[in-house]
Amino acid sequence: MAFLDLITARQSVRKYSQRPVEPEKLERCLEAARLAPSASNTQPWHYIVVQDEPLRTKVAEATFSGPVKFNRFTLQAPVLVVILLEQPKLRNRLAMILKNKEWKLIDIGITATHFCLQAAEEGLGTCMMGWFNEKQLKKVLSLPDSKTIGLVISLGYAEEDYPLRTKIRKPMEAIVSYNGF
Ligand SMILES: Cc1cc2nc3c(=O)[nH]c(=O)nc-3n(C[C@H](O)[C@H](O)[C@H](O)COP(=O)(O)O)c2cc1C
């Protein structure tokens, strides 16, 4: 797909069919994620792919809790990917402190975007999720407290007739200015 067409085709999918995701498609999404750039090439991420029951349902349940309605669609998604935010190298951590910037969060956004765009290229739907119960998720995945979870991504084929993107974007003039603010 031409790149802008791919960007336009990608949208958050919150209704999934039960069609399984082909392993080679999942692997290409992970390869796209692996090739993402990062500050000082630290690659501060680790992908945990969850497909098997009962773990998948437990991970899904950790993305919503109590009366919270959103993210319940994760129960339908055949694949859930949990991205751990790993500690960058000491040099990079010091540079972040000196510059008061959280490059590792930028890095994780880029790798997640690579994953989602490759998924769109494969005809698959995704939804990035920043809302989850981190404590519950760590328990379910037997992760130590020292680990940090950056994002969860759902992956699968969208339900048939899934509506096309409705989310509008700010107009160009609202987000771009030339030669000054
Ligand atoms: C960092 C981040 C966190 C997000 N968290 C959630 C979430 O917890 N639940 C959800 O349904 N969508 C979540 N989204 C998806 C956004 O709502 C969505 O990308 C945005 O509304 C634009 O819609 P589109 O992806 O269809 O273009 C998240 C997106 C990002 C980038």
PDB file of C-alpha atoms and ligand atoms in Angstrom:
ATOM      1  CA  MET A   1       0.000   0.000   0.000  1.00  0.00           C
ATOM      2  CA  ALA A   2       1.218   3.533  -0.623  1.00  0.00           C
ATOM      3  CA  PHE A   3       2.321   4.922   2.709  1.00  0.00           C
ATOM      4  CA  LEU A   4      -0.343   7.618   3.100  1.00  0.00           C
ATOM      5  CA  ASP A   5      -3.031   5.129   2.073  1.00  0.00           C
ATOM      6  CA  LEU A   6      -1.765   2.783   4.771  1.00  0.00           C
ATOM      7  CA  ILE A   7      -1.788   5.558   7.359  1.00  0.00           C
ATOM      8  CA  THR A   8      -5.361   6.380   6.349  1.00  0.00           C
ATOM      9  CA  ALA A   9      -6.449   2.740   6.465  1.00  0.00           C
ATOM     10  CA  ARG A  10      -5.161   2.191  10.001  1.00  0.00           C
ATOM     11  CA  GLN A  11      -7.767   2.899  12.613  1.00  0.00           C
ATOM     12  CA  SER A  12      -8.505   1.594  16.065  1.00  0.00           C
ATOM     13  CA  VAL A  13     -10.573  -1.584  15.817  1.00  0.00           C
ATOM     14  CA  ARG A  14     -12.799  -2.415  18.765  1.00  0.00           C
ATOM     15  CA  LYS A  15     -14.817  -5.311  17.346  1.00  0.00           C
ATOM     16  CA  TYR A  16     -13.075  -8.478  16.243  1.00  0.00           C
ATOM     17  CA  SER A  17     -14.074 -11.556  14.299  1.00  0.00           C
ATOM     18  CA  GLN A  18     -12.916 -14.905  15.633  1.00  0.00           C
ATOM     19  CA  ARG A  19     -10.782 -15.563  12.543  1.00  0.00           C
ATOM     20  CA  PRO A  20      -7.332 -16.506  13.859  1.00  0.00           C
ATOM     21  CA  VAL A  21      -4.313 -14.381  13.030  1.00  0.00           C
ATOM     22  CA  GLU A  22      -1.842 -16.171  10.772  1.00  0.00           C
ATOM     23  CA  PRO A  23       1.509 -16.653  12.588  1.00  0.00           C
ATOM     24  CA  GLU A  24       3.504 -15.207   9.663  1.00  0.00           C
ATOM     25  CA  LYS A  25       1.412 -12.000   9.752  1.00  0.00           C
ATOM     26  CA  LEU A  26       1.969 -11.660  13.497  1.00  0.00           C
ATOM     27  CA  GLU A  27       5.698 -12.223  12.971  1.00  0.00           C
ATOM     28  CA  ARG A  28       5.849  -9.451  10.349  1.00  0.00           C
ATOM     29  CA  CYS A  29       4.117  -7.063  12.786  1.00  0.00           C
ATOM     30  CA  LEU A  30       6.715  -7.969  15.417  1.00  0.00           C
ATOM     31  CA  GLU A  31       9.506  -7.507  12.880  1.00  0.00           C
ATOM     32  CA  ALA A  32       8.194  -4.032  12.020  1.00  0.00           C
ATOM     33  CA  ALA A  33       8.107  -3.260  15.754  1.00  0.00           C
ATOM     34  CA  ARG A  34      11.643  -4.599  16.213  1.00  0.00           C
ATOM     35  CA  LEU A  35      13.000  -2.312  13.479  1.00  0.00           C
ATOM     36  CA  ALA A  36      11.650   0.868  15.087  1.00  0.00           C
ATOM     37  CA  PRO A  37      14.085   3.677  15.850  1.00  0.00           C
ATOM     38  CA  SER A  38      14.749   4.690  19.465  1.00  0.00           C
ATOM     39  CA  ALA A  39      16.806   7.249  21.346  1.00  0.00           C
ATOM     40  CA  SER A  40      20.469   6.127  21.167  1.00  0.00           C
ATOM     41  CA  ASN A  41      19.131   2.893  19.682  1.00  0.00           C
ATOM     42  CA  THR A  42      18.309   1.645  23.203  1.00  0.00           C
ATOM     43  CA  GLN A  43      15.187  -0.271  22.040  1.00  0.00           C
ATOM     44  CA  PRO A  44      13.601  -0.109  25.500  1.00  0.00           C
ATOM     45  CA  TRP A  45      10.772  -2.550  24.817  1.00  0.00           C
ATOM     46  CA  HIS A  46       9.843  -6.182  25.178  1.00  0.00           C
ATOM     47  CA  TYR A  47       6.791  -7.697  23.503  1.00  0.00           C
ATOM     48  CA  ILE A  48       4.742 -10.355  25.296  1.00  0.00           C
ATOM     49  CA  VAL A  49       2.353 -12.000  22.841  1.00  0.00           C
ATOM     50  CA  VAL A  50      -0.677 -13.592  24.474  1.00  0.00           C
ATOM     51  CA  GLN A  51      -2.917 -15.904  22.465  1.00  0.00           C
ATOM     52  CA  ASP A  52      -3.509 -18.953  24.637  1.00  0.00           C
ATOM     53  CA  GLU A  53      -6.380 -19.418  27.037  1.00  0.00           C
ATOM     54  CA  PRO A  54      -6.961 -18.896  29.881  1.00  0.00           C
ATOM     55  CA  LEU A  55      -4.178 -16.282  29.880  1.00  0.00           C
ATOM     56  CA  ARG A  56      -5.648 -14.241  27.019  1.00  0.00           C
ATOM     57  CA  THR A  57      -8.940 -13.716  28.859  1.00  0.00           C
ATOM     58  CA  LYS A  58      -7.108 -12.800  32.071  1.00  0.00           C
ATOM     59  CA  VAL A  59      -4.988 -10.232  30.231  1.00  0.00           C
ATOM     60  CA  ALA A  60      -8.124  -8.846  28.557  1.00  0.00           C
ATOM     61  CA  GLU A  61      -9.829  -8.514  31.937  1.00  0.00           C
ATOM     62  CA  ALA A  62      -6.908  -6.466  33.230  1.00  0.00           C
ATOM     63  CA  THR A  63      -7.600  -3.797  30.581  1.00  0.00           C
ATOM     64  CA  PHE A  64     -10.934  -2.873  32.153  1.00  0.00           C
ATOM     65  CA  SER A  65     -12.241  -3.096  35.664  1.00  0.00           C
ATOM     66  CA  GLY A  66     -15.407  -2.429  37.633  1.00  0.00           C
ATOM     67  CA  PRO A  67     -17.907  -0.147  35.956  1.00  0.00           C
ATOM     68  CA  VAL A  68     -15.442   0.917  33.257  1.00  0.00           C
ATOM     69  CA  LYS A  69     -17.053   0.032  29.931  1.00  0.00           C
ATOM     70  CA  PHE A  70     -14.281   0.711  27.471  1.00  0.00           C
ATOM     71  CA  ASN A  71     -11.664  -1.894  26.555  1.00  0.00           C
ATOM     72  CA  ARG A  72     -14.123  -4.764  27.065  1.00  0.00           C
ATOM     73  CA  PHE A  73     -13.649  -5.472  23.364  1.00  0.00           C
ATOM     74  CA  THR A  74     -10.308  -7.010  24.333  1.00  0.00           C
ATOM     75  CA  LEU A  75     -12.253 -10.131  25.324  1.00  0.00           C
ATOM     76  CA  GLN A  76     -12.923 -10.697  21.596  1.00  0.00           C
ATOM     77  CA  ALA A  77      -9.430 -10.004  20.273  1.00  0.00           C
ATOM     78  CA  PRO A  78      -7.624 -13.226  19.327  1.00  0.00           C
ATOM     79  CA  VAL A  79      -4.214 -11.719  20.149  1.00  0.00           C
ATOM     80  CA  LEU A  80      -3.193  -9.315  22.888  1.00  0.00           C
ATOM     81  CA  VAL A  81       0.276  -7.860  22.912  1.00  0.00           C
ATOM     82  CA  VAL A  82       1.703  -6.395  26.081  1.00  0.00           C
ATOM     83  CA  ILE A  83       4.630  -4.047  25.581  1.00  0.00           C
ATOM     84  CA  LEU A  84       7.001  -3.762  28.516  1.00  0.00           C
ATOM     85  CA  LEU A  85       8.849  -0.506  28.904  1.00  0.00           C
ATOM     86  CA  GLU A  86      12.365  -1.698  29.625  1.00  0.00           C
ATOM     87  CA  GLN A  87      15.056   0.406  31.279  1.00  0.00           C
ATOM     88  CA  PRO A  88      17.266   2.103  28.699  1.00  0.00           C
ATOM     89  CA  LYS A  89      21.055   2.034  29.173  1.00  0.00           C
ATOM     90  CA  LEU A  90      22.488   4.135  32.015  1.00  0.00           C
ATOM     91  CA  ARG A  91      23.930   6.678  29.553  1.00  0.00           C
ATOM     92  CA  ASN A  92      20.485   7.196  28.045  1.00  0.00           C
ATOM     93  CA  ARG A  93      18.822   7.430  31.463  1.00  0.00           C
ATOM     94  CA  LEU A  94      21.305  10.118  32.521  1.00  0.00           C
ATOM     95  CA  ALA A  95      20.724  12.025  29.283  1.00  0.00           C
ATOM     96  CA  MET A  96      16.953  11.907  29.907  1.00  0.00           C
ATOM     97  CA  ILE A  97      17.459  13.357  33.389  1.00  0.00           C
ATOM     98  CA  LEU A  98      19.785  16.080  32.080  1.00  0.00           C
ATOM     99  CA  LYS A  99      17.365  17.043  29.312  1.00  0.00           C
ATOM    100  CA  ASN A 100      14.221  16.415  31.353  1.00  0.00           C
ATOM    101  CA  LYS A 101      12.735  14.305  28.555  1.00  0.00           C
ATOM    102  CA  GLU A 102      11.066  10.895  28.572  1.00  0.00           C
ATOM    103  CA  TRP A 103      12.491   9.544  25.337  1.00  0.00           C
ATOM    104  CA  LYS A 104      11.589   5.990  26.299  1.00  0.00           C
ATOM    105  CA  LEU A 105       7.898   6.880  26.115  1.00  0.00           C
ATOM    106  CA  ILE A 106       8.465   8.326  22.655  1.00  0.00           C
ATOM    107  CA  ASP A 107      10.329   5.136  21.717  1.00  0.00           C
ATOM    108  CA  ILE A 108       7.491   2.915  22.824  1.00  0.00           C
ATOM    109  CA  GLY A 109       5.005   4.995  20.842  1.00  0.00           C
ATOM    110  CA  ILE A 110       7.101   4.576  17.717  1.00  0.00           C
ATOM    111  CA  THR A 111       7.532   0.816  18.051  1.00  0.00           C
ATOM    112  CA  ALA A 112       3.813   0.401  18.774  1.00  0.00           C
ATOM    113  CA  THR A 113       3.006   2.479  15.697  1.00  0.00           C
ATOM    114  CA  HIS A 114       5.269   0.306  13.548  1.00  0.00           C
ATOM    115  CA  PHE A 115       3.415  -2.745  14.840  1.00  0.00           C
ATOM    116  CA  CYS A 116      -0.013  -1.260  14.133  1.00  0.00           C
ATOM    117  CA  LEU A 117       0.874   0.007  10.662  1.00  0.00           C
ATOM    118  CA  GLN A 118       2.262  -3.379   9.626  1.00  0.00           C
ATOM    119  CA  ALA A 119      -0.924  -4.937  10.986  1.00  0.00           C
ATOM    120  CA  ALA A 120      -2.960  -2.578   8.785  1.00  0.00           C
ATOM    121  CA  GLU A 121      -0.808  -3.598   5.820  1.00  0.00           C
ATOM    122  CA  GLU A 122      -1.662  -7.237   6.621  1.00  0.00           C
ATOM    123  CA  GLY A 123      -5.392  -6.448   6.696  1.00  0.00           C
ATOM    124  CA  LEU A 124      -5.492  -6.748  10.494  1.00  0.00           C
ATOM    125  CA  GLY A 125      -7.002  -4.377  13.030  1.00  0.00           C
ATOM    126  CA  THR A 126      -5.366  -3.111  16.205  1.00  0.00           C
ATOM    127  CA  CYS A 127      -6.115  -0.861  19.127  1.00  0.00           C
ATOM    128  CA  MET A 128      -3.437   0.604  21.370  1.00  0.00           C
ATOM    129  CA  MET A 129      -4.442   0.755  25.000  1.00  0.00           C
ATOM    130  CA  GLY A 130      -2.910   2.940  27.657  1.00  0.00           C
ATOM    131  CA  TRP A 131      -5.732   2.179  30.074  1.00  0.00           C
ATOM    132  CA  PHE A 132      -5.155  -1.046  32.017  1.00  0.00           C
ATOM    133  CA  ASN A 133      -4.712  -2.240  35.560  1.00  0.00           C
ATOM    134  CA  GLU A 134      -0.942  -2.550  35.698  1.00  0.00           C
ATOM    135  CA  LYS A 135      -0.849  -4.360  39.028  1.00  0.00           C
ATOM    136  CA  GLN A 136      -3.381  -6.942  37.867  1.00  0.00           C
ATOM    137  CA  LEU A 137      -1.654  -7.360  34.521  1.00  0.00           C
ATOM    138  CA  LYS A 138       1.736  -7.942  36.149  1.00  0.00           C
ATOM    139  CA  LYS A 139       0.195 -10.547  38.432  1.00  0.00           C
ATOM    140  CA  VAL A 140      -1.488 -12.345  35.549  1.00  0.00           C
ATOM    141  CA  LEU A 141       1.781 -12.394  33.568  1.00  0.00           C
ATOM    142  CA  SER A 142       3.904 -13.276  36.640  1.00  0.00           C
ATOM    143  CA  LEU A 143       5.996 -10.153  36.143  1.00  0.00           C
ATOM    144  CA  PRO A 144       8.086  -8.720  38.984  1.00  0.00           C
ATOM    145  CA  ASP A 145       7.137  -5.325  40.443  1.00  0.00           C
ATOM    146  CA  SER A 146      10.264  -3.818  38.890  1.00  0.00           C
ATOM    147  CA  LYS A 147       8.787  -4.183  35.384  1.00  0.00           C
ATOM    148  CA  THR A 148       6.775  -1.400  33.759  1.00  0.00           C
ATOM    149  CA  ILE A 149       4.026  -2.002  31.237  1.00  0.00           C
ATOM    150  CA  GLY A 150       3.903   0.647  28.540  1.00  0.00           C
ATOM    151  CA  LEU A 151       0.997  -0.316  26.311  1.00  0.00           C
ATOM    152  CA  VAL A 152      -1.318  -3.167  25.409  1.00  0.00           C
ATOM    153  CA  ILE A 153      -2.313  -3.718  21.773  1.00  0.00           C
ATOM    154  CA  SER A 154      -5.230  -5.830  20.602  1.00  0.00           C
ATOM    155  CA  LEU A 155      -4.796  -7.565  17.252  1.00  0.00           C
ATOM    156  CA  GLY A 156      -7.181  -9.439  15.015  1.00  0.00           C
ATOM    157  CA  TYR A 157      -9.450  -9.248  12.008  1.00  0.00           C
ATOM    158  CA  ALA A 158     -12.123  -6.598  12.355  1.00  0.00           C
ATOM    159  CA  GLU A 159     -15.692  -7.804  12.489  1.00  0.00           C
ATOM    160  CA  GLU A 160     -17.325  -7.819   9.059  1.00  0.00           C
ATOM    161  CA  ASP A 161     -18.659  -4.393   8.001  1.00  0.00           C
ATOM    162  CA  TYR A 162     -16.636  -2.676  10.699  1.00  0.00           C
ATOM    163  CA  PRO A 163     -17.348   1.018  10.173  1.00  0.00           C
ATOM    164  CA  LEU A 164     -14.648   3.104   8.614  1.00  0.00           C
ATOM    165  CA  ARG A 165     -12.806   5.675  10.664  1.00  0.00           C
ATOM    166  CA  THR A 166     -15.031   8.306  12.243  1.00  0.00           C
ATOM    167  CA  LYS A 167     -12.320   9.994  14.273  1.00  0.00           C
ATOM    168  CA  ILE A 168     -11.596  13.324  12.735  1.00  0.00           C
ATOM    169  CA  ARG A 169      -8.298  15.110  13.028  1.00  0.00           C
ATOM    170  CA  LYS A 170      -7.498  18.726  13.748  1.00  0.00           C
ATOM    171  CA  PRO A 171      -7.155  20.785  10.581  1.00  0.00           C
ATOM    172  CA  MET A 172      -3.656  21.336   9.224  1.00  0.00           C
ATOM    173  CA  GLU A 173      -3.598  25.026  10.170  1.00  0.00           C
ATOM    174  CA  ALA A 174      -4.291  24.117  13.800  1.00  0.00           C
ATOM    175  CA  ILE A 175      -1.265  21.875  14.084  1.00  0.00           C
ATOM    176  CA  VAL A 176       1.323  23.337  11.733  1.00  0.00           C
ATOM    177  CA  SER A 177       2.957  26.717  11.569  1.00  0.00           C
ATOM    178  CA  TYR A 178       5.926  27.719   9.466  1.00  0.00           C
ATOM    179  CA  ASN A 179       8.903  29.713  10.667  1.00  0.00           C
ATOM    180  CA  GLY A 180       7.562  30.249  14.190  1.00  0.00           C
ATOM    181  CA  PHE A 181       4.592  29.460  16.426  1.00  0.00           C
TER     182      PHE A 181
HETATM  183  C1  LIG B   1      -1.149   6.011  23.931  1.00  0.00           C
HETATM  184  C2  LIG B   1      -2.541   5.607  23.507  1.00  0.00           C
HETATM  185  C3  LIG B   1      -3.402   5.057  24.426  1.00  0.00           C
HETATM  186  C4  LIG B   1      -4.697   4.649  24.038  1.00  0.00           C
HETATM  187  N1  LIG B   1      -5.503   4.023  24.943  1.00  0.00           N
HETATM  188  C5  LIG B   1      -6.701   3.542  24.536  1.00  0.00           C
HETATM  189  C6  LIG B   1      -7.505   2.765  25.428  1.00  0.00           C
HETATM  190  O1  LIG B   1      -7.150   2.477  26.577  1.00  0.00           O
HETATM  191  N2  LIG B   1      -8.696   2.299  24.954  1.00  0.00           N
HETATM  192  C7  LIG B   1      -9.131   2.536  23.672  1.00  0.00           C
HETATM  193  O2  LIG B   1     -10.213   2.069  23.310  1.00  0.00           O
HETATM  194  N3  LIG B   1      -8.384   3.270  22.807  1.00  0.00           N
HETATM  195  C8  LIG B   1      -7.189   3.769  23.205  1.00  0.00           C
HETATM  196  N4  LIG B   1      -6.389   4.442  22.318  1.00  0.00           N
HETATM  197  C9  LIG B   1      -6.850   4.647  20.929  1.00  0.00           C
HETATM  198  C10 LIG B   1      -7.255   6.104  20.667  1.00  0.00           C
HETATM  199  O3  LIG B   1      -8.469   6.371  21.310  1.00  0.00           O
HETATM  200  C11 LIG B   1      -7.350   6.304  19.142  1.00  0.00           C
HETATM  201  O4  LIG B   1      -6.098   6.072  18.556  1.00  0.00           O
HETATM  202  C12 LIG B   1      -7.815   7.713  18.778  1.00  0.00           C
HETATM  203  O5  LIG B   1      -9.114   7.946  19.242  1.00  0.00           O
HETATM  204  C13 LIG B   1      -7.796   7.946  17.261  1.00  0.00           C
HETATM  205  O6  LIG B   1      -8.624   6.997  16.601  1.00  0.00           O
HETATM  206  P1  LIG B   1      -8.025   6.005  15.487  1.00  0.00           P
HETATM  207  O7  LIG B   1      -6.934   5.172  16.152  1.00  0.00           O
HETATM  208  O8  LIG B   1      -9.190   5.163  15.061  1.00  0.00           O
HETATM  209  O9  LIG B   1      -7.476   6.832  14.383  1.00  0.00           O
HETATM  210  C14 LIG B   1      -5.121   4.853  22.699  1.00  0.00           C
HETATM  211  C15 LIG B   1      -4.227   5.409  21.773  1.00  0.00           C
HETATM  212  C16 LIG B   1      -2.956   5.762  22.158  1.00  0.00           C
HETATM  213  C17 LIG B   1      -2.010   6.313  21.107  1.00  0.00           C
END
